[in-house]
Structure formats: structure tokens, C-alpha cells
Coordinates of N, CA and C in Angstrom, one line a residue:
X1490 N -51.5 -110.2 117.9 CA -50.6 -109.4 116.4 C -49.7 -107.8 116.9
X1491 N -48.4 -108.0 117.1 CA -47.8 -107.1 117.4 C -48.1 -105.5 116.8
X1492 N -48.2 -104.5 117.5 CA -48.7 -102.9 116.1 C -46.4 -102.6 116.3
X1493 N -46.4 -102.1 114.7 CA -45.3 -101.6 114.9 C -45.7 -100.3 115.0
X1494 N -44.5 -99.7 115.7 CA -44.5 -98.8 116.7 C -44.4 -97.2 115.4
X1495 N -45.0 -96.2 115.3 CA -45.1 -95.6 114.5 C -43.6 -94.1 115.1
X1496 N -42.7 -93.8 113.4 CA -41.5 -93.6 113.8 C -42.3 -91.8 113.2
X1497 N -42.2 -91.4 114.2 CA -42.2 -89.7 113.8 C -40.6 -88.9 113.1
X1498 N -41.0 -89.1 112.1 CA -39.7 -88.5 111.1 C -39.2 -87.7 111.3
X1499 N -40.2 -86.5 111.5 CA -39.5 -85.2 112.1 C -38.7 -84.4 113.6
X1500 N -39.3 -85.4 114.3 CA -38.6 -85.4 115.4 C -37.0 -86.6 115.3
X1501 N -37.2 -87.2 114.7 CA -35.5 -88.1 113.9 C -34.5 -87.1 113.2
X1502 N -35.6 -86.4 111.9 CA -34.4 -85.5 111.9 C -33.7 -84.5 112.3
X1503 N -34.7 -84.1 113.2 CA -35.0 -83.2 113.8 C -33.3 -83.5 114.7
X1504 N -33.5 -84.4 115.9 CA -32.4 -85.2 116.8 C -30.8 -85.6 115.9
X1505 N -31.0 -85.5 114.9 CA -29.9 -85.9 113.6 C -29.2 -83.8 114.0
X1506 N -30.5 -83.3 113.1 CA -29.5 -81.7 113.1 C -29.2 -82.0 114.3
X1507 N -29.5 -81.9 115.5 CA -29.2 -81.4 116.8 C -27.7 -82.2 117.3
X1508 N -27.5 -83.3 116.4 CA -26.7 -83.8 117.2 C -25.1 -83.4 116.1
X1509 N -25.8 -82.9 114.9 CA -24.7 -82.1 113.7 C -24.5 -81.5 114.3
X1510 N -25.2 -80.5 114.8 CA -24.6 -78.9 115.3 C -23.7 -79.2 116.6
X1511 N -23.9 -79.9 117.1 CA -22.8 -80.2 118.2 C -20.9 -81.3 117.6
X1512 N -21.6 -82.0 116.8 CA -20.3 -82.2 115.5 C -19.4 -80.8 114.9
X1513 N -20.7 -79.9 114.5 CA -19.9 -78.7 113.9 C -19.3 -78.5 114.8
X1514 N -19.9 -77.4 116.2 CA -18.6 -77.3 117.0 C -17.5 -77.7 117.4
X1515 N -18.0 -79.1 117.7 CA -16.5 -79.7 117.9 C -15.4 -80.2 116.8
X1516 N -15.6 -79.8 116.1 CA -14.9 -80.7 114.7 C -15.2 -79.9 113.6
X1517 N -16.0 -78.8 113.5 CA -16.1 -78.0 112.5 C -17.1 -78.9 111.2
X1518 N -18.0 -78.1 110.0 CA -18.3 -79.2 109.3 C -17.9 -79.7 108.0
X1519 N -16.3 -80.0 108.3 CA -15.7 -81.4 107.4 C -16.1 -82.9 108.5
X1520 N -16.6 -82.4 109.7 CA -16.6 -83.9 110.5 C -18.0 -83.9 110.5
X1521 N -19.3 -82.9 109.5 CA -20.1 -83.8 109.6 C -20.6 -84.4 108.3
X1522 N -20.1 -85.9 108.6 CA -20.1 -87.3 107.7 C -21.2 -87.9 108.5
X1523 N -21.7 -89.0 107.3 CA -22.5 -89.8 107.8 C -21.9 -90.7 109.0
X1524 N -21.2 -91.1 109.4 CA -20.6 -91.8 109.9 C -20.2 -91.0 111.2
X1525 N -19.7 -90.0 110.8 CA -20.2 -89.0 112.0 C -21.5 -88.4 113.0
X1526 N -22.0 -88.5 112.6 CA -22.9 -87.7 113.4 C -24.4 -88.8 113.6
X1527 N -24.4 -90.6 113.2 CA -24.5 -91.2 113.1 C -24.1 -91.7 115.1
X1528 N -23.0 -91.6 115.0 CA -21.8 -92.0 116.1 C -22.8 -91.0 117.1
X1529 N -22.7 -89.5 116.8 CA -22.8 -89.0 117.8 C -24.1 -88.6 118.0
X1530 N -25.1 -89.4 117.6 CA -27.0 -89.4 117.3 C -27.2 -90.8 118.0
X1531 N -26.1 -91.1 118.1 CA -26.3 -93.1 118.6 C -27.3 -93.7 117.3
X1532 N -26.8 -94.0 116.4 CA -27.8 -94.6 115.5 C -25.9 -95.1 114.9
X1533 N -26.9 -96.6 113.9 CA -26.1 -97.3 113.1 C -26.6 -95.8 111.6
X1534 N -25.0 -96.0 110.6 CA -25.1 -95.7 109.7 C -25.8 -95.9 108.9
X1535 N -26.4 -97.6 108.6 CA -27.2 -97.9 107.8 C -28.5 -96.8 108.2
X1536 N -29.1 -96.6 109.7 CA -30.6 -96.0 109.6 C -30.3 -94.2 109.4
X1537 N -29.1 -93.9 109.0 CA -29.3 -93.1 109.2 C -29.4 -92.4 107.5
X1538 N -28.4 -93.4 106.9 CA -28.5 -93.7 104.8 C -30.3 -93.8 105.3
X1539 N -31.4 -94.3 105.4 CA -33.1 -94.5 105.3 C -33.1 -92.5 104.9
X1540 N -31.6 -91.9 105.9 CA -33.0 -90.6 106.0 C -32.0 -89.5 104.5
X1541 N -30.9 -89.7 104.8 CA -30.0 -88.8 103.3 C -29.2 -90.3 103.1
X1542 N -28.9 -89.9 101.6 CA -28.1 -90.6 101.1 C -26.9 -90.5 100.8
X1543 N -26.6 -89.4 101.1 CA -25.0 -89.6 101.1 C -24.1 -88.4 102.0
X1544 N -23.1 -87.4 101.8 CA -22.5 -86.4 103.3 C -23.4 -85.6 102.4
X1545 N -23.8 -85.2 101.5 CA -23.8 -84.3 100.7 C -24.9 -83.5 101.0
X1546 N -26.2 -84.7 100.6 CA -27.4 -84.8 101.4 C -27.7 -84.5 102.9
X1547 N -27.0 -85.2 103.5 CA -27.2 -84.6 104.5 C -26.4 -83.1 105.5
X1548 N -25.8 -83.0 105.2 CA -24.2 -81.7 105.4 C -25.5 -80.2 104.8
X1549 N -26.4 -80.8 103.3 CA -27.6 -79.4 103.1 C -28.3 -79.7 104.0
X1550 N -28.9 -81.0 104.7 CA -29.8 -80.6 105.9 C -28.9 -79.6 107.2
X1551 N -28.4 -80.0 107.6 CA -27.2 -79.8 108.6 C -27.3 -77.7 108.3
X1552 N -27.2 -77.5 107.6 CA -26.9 -76.3 107.1 C -28.1 -75.7 107.4
X1553 N -28.7 -76.0 106.3 CA -30.2 -75.3 106.6 C -30.8 -75.6 108.1
X1554 N -31.2 -76.2 108.9 CA -30.9 -77.1 110.8 C -30.1 -75.8 111.4
X1555 N -28.9 -75.3 110.5 CA -28.0 -75.4 111.7 C -28.5 -73.2 111.7
X1556 N -29.0 -72.9 110.3 CA -29.8 -71.2 109.6 C -30.8 -71.5 111.0
X1557 N -32.1 -72.5 110.6 CA -32.7 -71.6 111.5 C -32.6 -72.0 113.1
X1558 N -31.7 -72.4 113.7 CA -31.6 -72.7 114.7 C -31.1 -71.3 115.8
X1559 N -30.4 -70.8 114.2 CA -28.9 -69.6 114.4 C -30.6 -68.6 114.6
X1560 N -31.9 -68.3 114.0 CA -32.3 -67.3 114.1 C -33.4 -67.3 114.8
X1561 N -33.2 -68.6 115.4 CA -34.0 -68.9 116.8 C -33.6 -69.0 118.1
X1562 N -32.0 -68.7 118.3 CA -31.5 -68.0 118.8 C -31.1 -66.7 119.4
X1563 N -31.0 -66.3 117.9 CA -30.5 -65.0 118.0 C -31.6 -63.3 116.9
X1564 N -32.8 -64.0 116.6 CA -33.4 -63.3 116.7 C -34.6 -62.4 117.5
X1565 N -35.1 -63.2 118.4 CA -35.2 -62.8 119.4 C -34.8 -61.8 120.1
X1566 N -33.4 -62.2 120.7 CA -32.6 -60.5 121.2 C -32.9 -59.7 120.5
X1567 N -32.0 -59.8 119.2 CA -32.0 -58.8 118.4 C -33.4 -58.1 118.2
X1568 N -34.5 -58.7 118.0 CA -35.7 -57.4 118.2 C -36.6 -57.5 119.1
X1569 N -35.7 -58.0 120.6 CA -36.6 -57.9 121.5 C -37.0 -55.8 121.7
X1570 N -37.8 -55.1 122.3 CA -37.3 -54.1 122.4 C -36.9 -53.6 123.8
X1571 N -36.1 -52.5 123.5 CA -34.9 -51.9 124.3 C -34.9 -50.4 124.8
X1572 N -34.8 -50.3 126.2 CA -34.8 -48.8 126.9 C -33.2 -48.1 127.0
X1573 N -33.0 -47.6 126.4 CA -31.4 -47.1 126.5 C -31.0 -45.3 126.5
X1574 N -29.6 -44.1 126.5 CA -30.1 -43.3 127.0 C -29.8 -43.1 126.1
X1575 N -29.8 -43.5 125.1 CA -29.2 -42.9 123.6 C -29.8 -44.1 122.3
X1576 N -29.9 -43.0 121.1 CA -30.1 -43.9 120.0 C -29.4 -45.0 119.8
X1577 N -27.7 -44.4 120.1 CA -26.7 -44.9 119.6 C -26.6 -46.5 120.2
X1578 N -26.8 -45.9 121.8 CA -27.0 -47.0 123.0 C -27.2 -48.2 122.1
X1579 N -29.0 -47.4 122.3 CA -30.0 -49.0 122.0 C -29.5 -49.4 120.6
X1580 N -28.7 -49.4 119.5 CA -28.6 -50.0 118.4 C -27.2 -50.6 119.0
X1581 N -26.4 -50.6 119.6 CA -24.8 -51.1 119.9 C -25.3 -52.1 120.6
X1582 N -26.2 -52.1 121.9 CA -26.9 -53.5 122.5 C -27.3 -54.4 121.4
X1583 N -28.1 -54.0 119.9 CA -28.3 -54.4 119.4 C -27.4 -55.4 118.1
X1584 N -26.7 -54.6 118.0 CA -25.4 -54.5 116.8 C -24.5 -55.5 118.0
X1585 N -24.4 -56.0 119.1 CA -23.7 -56.5 119.6 C -24.2 -58.0 119.9
X1586 N -25.3 -58.3 119.8 CA -25.8 -59.3 119.9 C -25.0 -60.3 118.7
X1587 N -24.5 -59.9 117.6 CA -23.8 -60.3 116.3 C -22.4 -60.5 117.1
X1588 N -21.6 -60.5 117.9 CA -20.3 -60.2 119.0 C -20.6 -61.8 119.2
X1589 N -18.8 -62.2 119.2 CA -19.0 -63.6 119.9 C -18.3 -62.7 121.7
X1590 N -18.6 -62.2 121.9 CA -18.4 -61.7 123.5 C -18.7 -62.3 124.6
X1591 N -19.3 -63.5 124.6 CA -19.1 -64.2 125.4 C -19.6 -65.7 125.4
X1592 N -19.6 -67.0 125.7 CA -19.7 -68.1 124.8 C -20.9 -68.8 124.3
X1593 N -21.9 -68.1 125.0 CA -23.2 -68.6 123.9 C -23.0 -67.8 122.9
X1594 N -22.3 -66.5 122.6 CA -22.4 -65.6 120.6 C -21.3 -66.6 120.2
X1595 N -19.8 -67.1 120.4 CA -18.7 -67.8 120.5 C -19.6 -68.9 119.6
X1596 N -20.1 -69.2 120.4 CA -21.0 -70.7 119.8 C -21.7 -70.2 118.3
X1597 N -22.2 -69.7 118.6 CA -23.1 -69.0 117.2 C -22.1 -68.5 116.7
X1598 N -20.9 -68.1 117.2 CA -20.2 -67.4 115.8 C -20.0 -68.8 115.3
X1599 N -19.8 -70.0 115.2 CA -18.9 -71.3 115.0 C -20.2 -71.7 114.4
X1600 N -21.3 -71.2 115.0 CA -22.2 -72.0 113.3 C -22.3 -71.1 112.0
X1601 N -22.0 -69.9 112.6 CA -22.6 -69.3 111.2 C -21.7 -69.6 110.3
X1602 N -20.0 -69.3 110.4 CA -18.6 -69.7 110.4 C -18.9 -71.1 108.8
X1603 N -20.1 -72.2 109.7 CA -19.7 -73.5 109.4 C -20.8 -73.2 107.6
X1604 N -22.1 -72.4 108.4 CA -22.8 -72.2 107.8 C -22.3 -71.3 106.1
X1605 N -21.3 -70.3 106.4 CA -20.4 -70.2 105.6 C -19.7 -70.2 104.7
X1606 N -19.2 -71.7 105.4 CA -17.8 -72.3 104.9 C -18.9 -73.2 103.9
X1607 N -20.0 -74.1 103.6 CA -20.8 -74.4 103.3 C -21.2 -73.8 101.3
X1608 N -21.9 -72.3 102.2 CA -22.5 -71.4 101.2 C -21.3 -71.4 100.2
X1609 N -20.2 -70.8 100.7 CA -18.8 -70.9 99.8 C -18.3 -72.3 98.1
X1610 N -18.5 -73.5 99.2 CA -18.5 -74.8 98.4 C -19.5 -74.7 97.4
X1611 N -20.7 -74.3 98.0 CA -21.9 -74.6 97.5 C -22.8 -73.2 97.1
X1612 N -22.4 -72.8 96.4 CA -23.2 -71.1 96.4 C -24.6 -71.0 96.7
X1613 N -25.7 -70.5 96.9 CA -27.2 -70.5 96.6 C -27.7 -69.6 95.4
X1614 N -28.6 -70.5 94.9 CA -29.1 -69.5 93.5 C -29.2 -67.9 93.9
X1615 N -30.1 -67.4 94.9 CA -30.4 -66.4 95.9 C -29.3 -66.0 96.7
X1616 N -27.9 -66.1 96.2 CA -27.2 -65.4 97.4 C -26.8 -66.0 98.8
X1617 N -26.3 -66.4 99.8 CA -25.9 -65.9 100.7 C -27.2 -66.2 101.4
X1618 N -27.6 -67.1 102.3 CA -28.5 -66.5 103.4 C -27.6 -66.1 104.5
X1619 N -27.2 -66.4 105.0 CA -25.9 -65.3 106.4 C -25.6 -63.8 106.1
X1620 N -25.5 -64.1 104.6 CA -24.8 -62.5 104.5 C -26.6 -61.8 104.6
X1621 N -27.4 -62.2 104.0 CA -28.6 -61.3 103.4 C -29.6 -60.9 105.2
X1622 N -29.3 -62.5 105.7 CA -29.9 -62.0 106.7 C -29.2 -60.8 108.0
X1623 N -27.8 -61.5 108.0 CA -26.7 -59.9 108.8 C -26.9 -59.2 107.9
X1624 N -27.4 -58.6 106.5 CA -26.9 -57.1 105.8 C -28.2 -56.5 106.6
X1625 N -29.7 -57.6 106.2 CA -31.0 -56.4 106.8 C -30.8 -56.0 108.2
X1626 N -30.4 -56.7 109.0 CA -30.4 -56.7 110.4 C -29.3 -55.2 110.3
X1627 N -28.2 -55.1 110.3 CA -27.0 -53.7 110.1 C -28.2 -52.6 108.9
X1628 N -28.5 -53.0 107.9 CA -29.6 -52.0 107.9 C -31.0 -51.5 108.2
X1629 N -31.3 -52.2 108.9 CA -32.0 -51.7 110.3 C -31.8 -51.0 111.0
X1630 N -30.5 -51.1 112.0 CA -29.9 -50.1 112.5 C -29.6 -48.7 112.2
X1631 N -29.2 -48.8 111.1 CA -28.5 -47.4 110.6 C -29.8 -46.6 110.1
X1632 N -30.9 -47.7 109.7 CA -31.9 -46.9 108.9 C -32.5 -46.1 110.3
X1633 N -32.8 -47.2 111.8 CA -33.1 -46.6 113.0 C -32.2 -44.9 113.3
X1634 N -30.5 -45.3 113.2 CA -30.1 -43.7 113.4 C -30.1 -43.2 112.9
X1635 N -30.7 -42.8 111.5 CA -30.8 -41.8 110.3 C -32.2 -41.1 110.1
X1636 N -33.0 -41.8 111.5 CA -34.1 -41.2 112.4 C -35.5 -42.1 111.6
X1637 N -35.2 -43.0 110.0 CA -36.2 -43.7 109.8 C -37.0 -44.8 110.6
X1638 N -38.4 -45.1 110.5 CA -38.6 -45.9 111.5 C -38.4 -47.4 111.2
X1639 N -38.5 -48.0 111.7 CA -37.6 -49.1 111.0 C -39.2 -50.3 110.5
X1640 N -38.4 -50.8 109.6 CA -40.0 -51.7 109.2 C -40.0 -53.1 109.6
X1641 N -41.9 -52.8 109.4 CA -42.3 -53.9 110.4 C -42.7 -55.5 109.3
X1642 N -42.4 -55.4 108.5 CA -42.1 -57.1 107.8 C -41.2 -57.0 107.5
X1643 N -40.7 -58.4 108.3 CA -39.5 -58.8 108.0 C -38.4 -59.0 106.7
X1644 N -39.3 -59.7 105.8 CA -39.6 -59.6 104.1 C -38.9 -58.1 104.0
X1645 N -39.4 -56.8 103.9 CA -38.9 -55.6 103.8 C -37.4 -55.3 104.1
X1646 N -36.5 -55.4 105.1 CA -35.9 -55.3 105.5 C -34.2 -55.8 104.4
X1647 N -34.9 -56.9 103.9 CA -34.1 -57.5 103.1 C -34.1 -56.7 102.0
X1648 N -34.3 -55.1 101.5 CA -34.6 -54.7 99.9 C -33.8 -54.0 100.2
X1649 N -33.0 -53.6 99.2 CA -32.6 -52.1 99.9 C -33.3 -50.9 99.7
X1650 N -32.5 -50.2 101.1 CA -33.2 -48.7 101.2 C -33.5 -47.5 100.3
X1651 N -34.4 -47.0 100.5 CA -34.5 -45.3 99.4 C -33.4 -45.0 99.5
X1652 N -33.3 -44.8 101.1 CA -32.1 -43.7 101.5 C -30.7 -44.4 101.1
X1653 N -29.8 -44.0 100.2 CA -28.2 -44.1 99.4 C -27.2 -44.4 100.9
X1654 N -27.6 -43.3 101.8 CA -26.5 -43.1 102.5 C -27.2 -44.5 103.7
X1655 N -28.2 -45.3 103.8 CA -28.7 -46.2 105.1 C -27.5 -47.4 103.8
X1656 N -27.4 -47.6 103.1 CA -27.5 -48.6 102.4 C -25.6 -48.8 102.5
X1657 N -25.2 -47.6 102.3 CA -23.5 -47.2 102.3 C -23.1 -47.3 104.0
X1658 N -23.7 -46.8 104.7 CA -23.5 -47.6 106.1 C -23.9 -48.3 106.8
X1659 N -25.1 -49.4 106.2 CA -25.2 -50.7 106.2 C -23.7 -51.4 105.7
X1660 N -23.5 -51.9 104.8 CA -22.8 -52.4 104.3 C -20.6 -51.7 105.1
X1661 N -21.1 -50.8 106.0 CA -19.7 -50.5 107.0 C -19.9 -51.0 108.0
X1662 N -21.2 -50.9 108.4 CA -21.3 -51.5 109.6 C -20.8 -52.9 109.7
X1663 N -21.7 -53.4 108.4 CA -21.8 -55.2 108.1 C -19.9 -55.6 108.6
X1664 N -18.9 -54.8 107.4 CA -18.0 -55.5 107.1 C -16.7 -55.1 108.6
X1665 N -16.8 -54.2 109.1 CA -16.5 -54.1 110.8 C -16.9 -54.7 112.0
X1666 N -18.1 -55.4 111.8 CA -18.7 -56.0 112.3 C -18.0 -57.1 112.1
X1667 N -18.3 -58.2 110.8 CA -17.4 -58.7 110.5 C -15.9 -58.8 111.0
X1668 N -15.4 -58.0 110.6 CA -14.3 -58.1 111.0 C -13.7 -58.1 112.3
X1669 N -14.4 -57.2 112.7 CA -14.2 -57.1 114.4 C -14.6 -58.8 115.0
X1670 N -15.6 -59.2 114.9 CA -15.9 -60.5 115.5 C -14.4 -61.3 115.0
X1671 N -14.2 -61.3 113.7 CA -12.6 -61.9 113.8 C -11.8 -61.9 114.2
X1672 N -11.4 -60.6 114.8 CA -10.5 -60.2 115.7 C -10.7 -60.9 117.3
X1673 N -11.8 -60.8 117.6 CA -11.9 -61.4 119.0 C -12.5 -62.9 118.7
X1674 N -12.7 -63.8 117.9 CA -11.9 -64.8 118.2 C -10.8 -65.2 117.4
X1675 N -10.1 -65.1 117.0 CA -8.5 -65.0 116.7 C -7.5 -64.5 117.6
X1676 N -7.7 -62.9 117.8 CA -6.6 -63.1 119.1 C -7.1 -61.9 120.0
X1677 N -7.8 -63.2 120.8 CA -9.1 -62.8 121.8 C -8.0 -62.2 123.0
X1678 N -6.8 -62.4 122.7 CA -6.0 -61.4 123.4 C -5.6 -60.1 123.6
X1679 N -6.1 -59.7 122.1 CA -5.8 -58.3 121.6 C -6.9 -57.7 121.7
X1680 N -8.1 -57.9 121.7 CA -9.3 -57.3 121.6 C -10.7 -57.7 122.6
X1681 N -10.4 -56.4 123.8 CA -11.6 -57.7 125.2 C -12.8 -56.6 124.5
X1682 N -13.6 -57.4 125.4 CA -15.3 -56.7 125.0 C -15.5 -55.0 125.3
X1683 N -14.6 -54.8 126.5 CA -15.1 -53.2 126.4 C -14.5 -52.2 125.7
X1684 N -13.1 -53.5 125.2 CA -12.6 -52.6 123.7 C -13.2 -52.4 122.4
X1685 N -13.9 -53.5 122.2 CA -15.2 -54.0 120.8 C -16.6 -53.0 121.6
X1686 N -16.7 -52.8 122.4 CA -17.8 -51.9 121.9 C -17.3 -50.6 122.5
X1687 N -16.4 -50.1 123.0 CA -16.1 -48.8 122.7 C -16.1 -48.2 120.7
X1688 N -15.3 -49.9 120.3 CA -15.0 -49.0 118.9 C -16.9 -49.3 117.9
X1689 N -17.4 -50.4 118.9 CA -18.7 -50.0 118.1 C -19.2 -48.7 118.0
X1690 N -19.1 -48.2 119.2 CA -19.9 -46.7 119.7 C -19.7 -46.1 118.6
X1691 N -18.5 -46.0 118.4 CA -17.4 -44.8 118.0 C -17.5 -44.8 116.5
X1692 N -17.5 -46.1 115.8 CA -18.7 -46.1 114.6 C -20.1 -45.8 114.5
X1693 N -20.5 -46.1 115.3 CA -22.2 -45.7 115.2 C -22.6 -44.4 115.0
X1694 N -21.8 -43.4 116.1 CA -21.7 -41.9 116.2 C -21.7 -41.2 115.3
X1695 N -20.6 -42.3 114.1 CA -20.1 -41.4 113.0 C -21.8 -41.4 111.8
X1696 N -22.5 -42.0 112.4 CA -23.0 -42.3 111.1 C -24.0 -40.6 111.5
X1697 N -24.1 -40.8 109.9 CA -24.5 -38.9 109.5 C -26.4 -39.3 109.6
X1698 N -26.9 -38.3 110.5 CA -28.3 -38.0 110.6 C -28.8 -38.0 108.8
X1699 N -30.0 -38.3 108.6 CA -30.7 -37.8 107.1 C -31.3 -35.9 107.1
X1700 N -31.1 -35.8 106.4 CA -31.6 -34.3 105.4 C -33.3 -34.3 106.2
X1701 N -33.6 -33.1 106.4 CA -35.3 -33.3 106.4 C -35.6 -33.4 105.3
X1702 N -35.3 -33.2 104.3 CA -35.7 -33.5 103.0 C -35.4 -35.0 101.9
X1703 N -34.8 -35.8 103.0 CA -35.0 -36.8 103.0 C -35.9 -37.8 102.4
X1704 N -36.6 -37.0 103.9 CA -38.1 -38.2 103.8 C -37.6 -39.2 104.9
X1705 N -37.0 -38.6 106.2 CA -36.9 -39.3 107.1 C -38.0 -38.7 107.9
X1706 N -38.5 -39.3 109.1 CA -39.1 -39.1 109.8 C -38.4 -38.4 111.3
X1707 N -40.1 -37.7 112.6 CA -38.9 -36.6 112.3 C -37.8 -37.3 113.9
X1708 N -36.9 -36.8 114.0 CA -36.1 -37.4 115.1 C -36.9 -37.8 116.3
X1709 N -36.4 -39.0 116.6 CA -36.8 -39.6 117.8 C -35.2 -38.6 119.3
X1710 N -36.1 -38.3 120.0 CA -35.6 -38.0 121.0 C -34.3 -38.6 122.1
X1711 N -33.0 -38.1 121.9 CA -32.1 -38.8 122.3 C -32.4 -38.8 123.9
X1712 N -33.4 -39.1 125.0 CA -33.3 -39.6 126.4 C -33.4 -41.0 126.1
X1713 N -34.8 -41.3 125.4 CA -34.9 -42.5 125.5 C -35.2 -43.2 124.1
X1714 N -34.7 -44.5 124.1 CA -35.2 -45.0 122.8 C -35.7 -46.5 122.7
X1715 N -36.8 -47.1 121.9 CA -37.2 -48.2 121.7 C -36.5 -48.8 120.7
X1716 N -35.5 -49.7 120.4 CA -34.9 -49.9 119.3 C -35.8 -51.8 119.1
X1717 N -36.1 -52.2 117.8 CA -36.5 -53.3 117.4 C -36.2 -54.2 116.9

């Protein structure tokens, strides 16, 4: 008697997610169809429909898989310890991970854009995941520039900071980076990596330090900094 092979359904879904991400990078989210993803994965459409009944279910899964992939790729780079010549320089190297300055980050920008396109069509109940994730990073960066200790619990970074200036400058930085990233992608001949780096550092240098009565911790020495 032949023993049927066990199917690792989680692995199969992961393979579909990887195939769909390749489709997104080539064709955008609109290319993520049951037929298109099945062909990319080397499956029949019938096999794929065993996991997803329709294109909406497939795209919803792909968006989640894409978001998870981006977190696995970007967050470790953002959170790694750094040694820099100044606080501004240390923060700049963190924010640059969010800019499409090389092939890997241009690919990540395309994936972020696909997730944003999905969220625009299907607004999440709790608000945009990508927006909240990015705002948390910028909030942390501005808080450090204003001499606050970074929070250790990731969920805390998604909450508004008690210092209103941190919230204001996080919003400005978020808007600036989104605009700069769009310029780099849409008019690559006009905004070089060097120009983007200079513009970013100019904005970060403009963030005012917190006053002593606002409860900031003692400012770090400007010679070296560890940013997380």
C-alpha cells in the first residue's frame, strides 16, 4: 500500500508568496492574479485555488507576505548598532535605509508601493500598516535627535511621543522621506544619492534639541553615538 505524501501547507503558501513577490516586482500588484501567480510558481490554477478561492484572497495574503518580507529585510538594518561621528550622522544612516538608493532598496520601495496600493483599495481597520511602521521609525529617530533614550519595546514606538515636537518633526521627516524617495524613483537623473544624502542631513540638523524642562535625558556626546 502506497503511503500518501504529507504536504507542508505552510511551506506551499510561503512558496506562493515568494512567487507573487516576483510578479509584483515585474508587473505590480495588478499582475497578482490566480493565473499569473500559478504560472510563476509552476502550479496549476486548480492547485492554487485549493489555497485561495479568488484573486482578493490571494492578494490579501500576498500583501501580508510582502509586509512580513519587508520587515525581515529592513528592520534588522534599521535597528543594528551604529557608530558615527555625530548623532545626526548616525540617524541619517538609519533613515537612508528607507530611501531607494541602490538596487535592493529600490526593490523594497516597489514592494512598499504595492502594499500601499492595496491599502488604498482596501483600507485596514486599524489604519495603514506601512504608514504606522514607517512613522514609528521616524518617531524614534527624532526622539534620539532631541536627546531622548530610544524605547526598547517596539510596540511603544507606534504610540505618540509625549513631546509634541517629536511628533511634529517625525511627521515632517516622514513627509520629506516619502517625497525624496518618489523623486529618486521618478526622476533618477535629477536627484543623485549624494544630493539625497545632503538634503536629508540638512533636515536632520534643523531638528531642535529638547529643553531641559521637557524631560529629555542628558544629551549624548557628539563624538560617537549608538543608534538603535
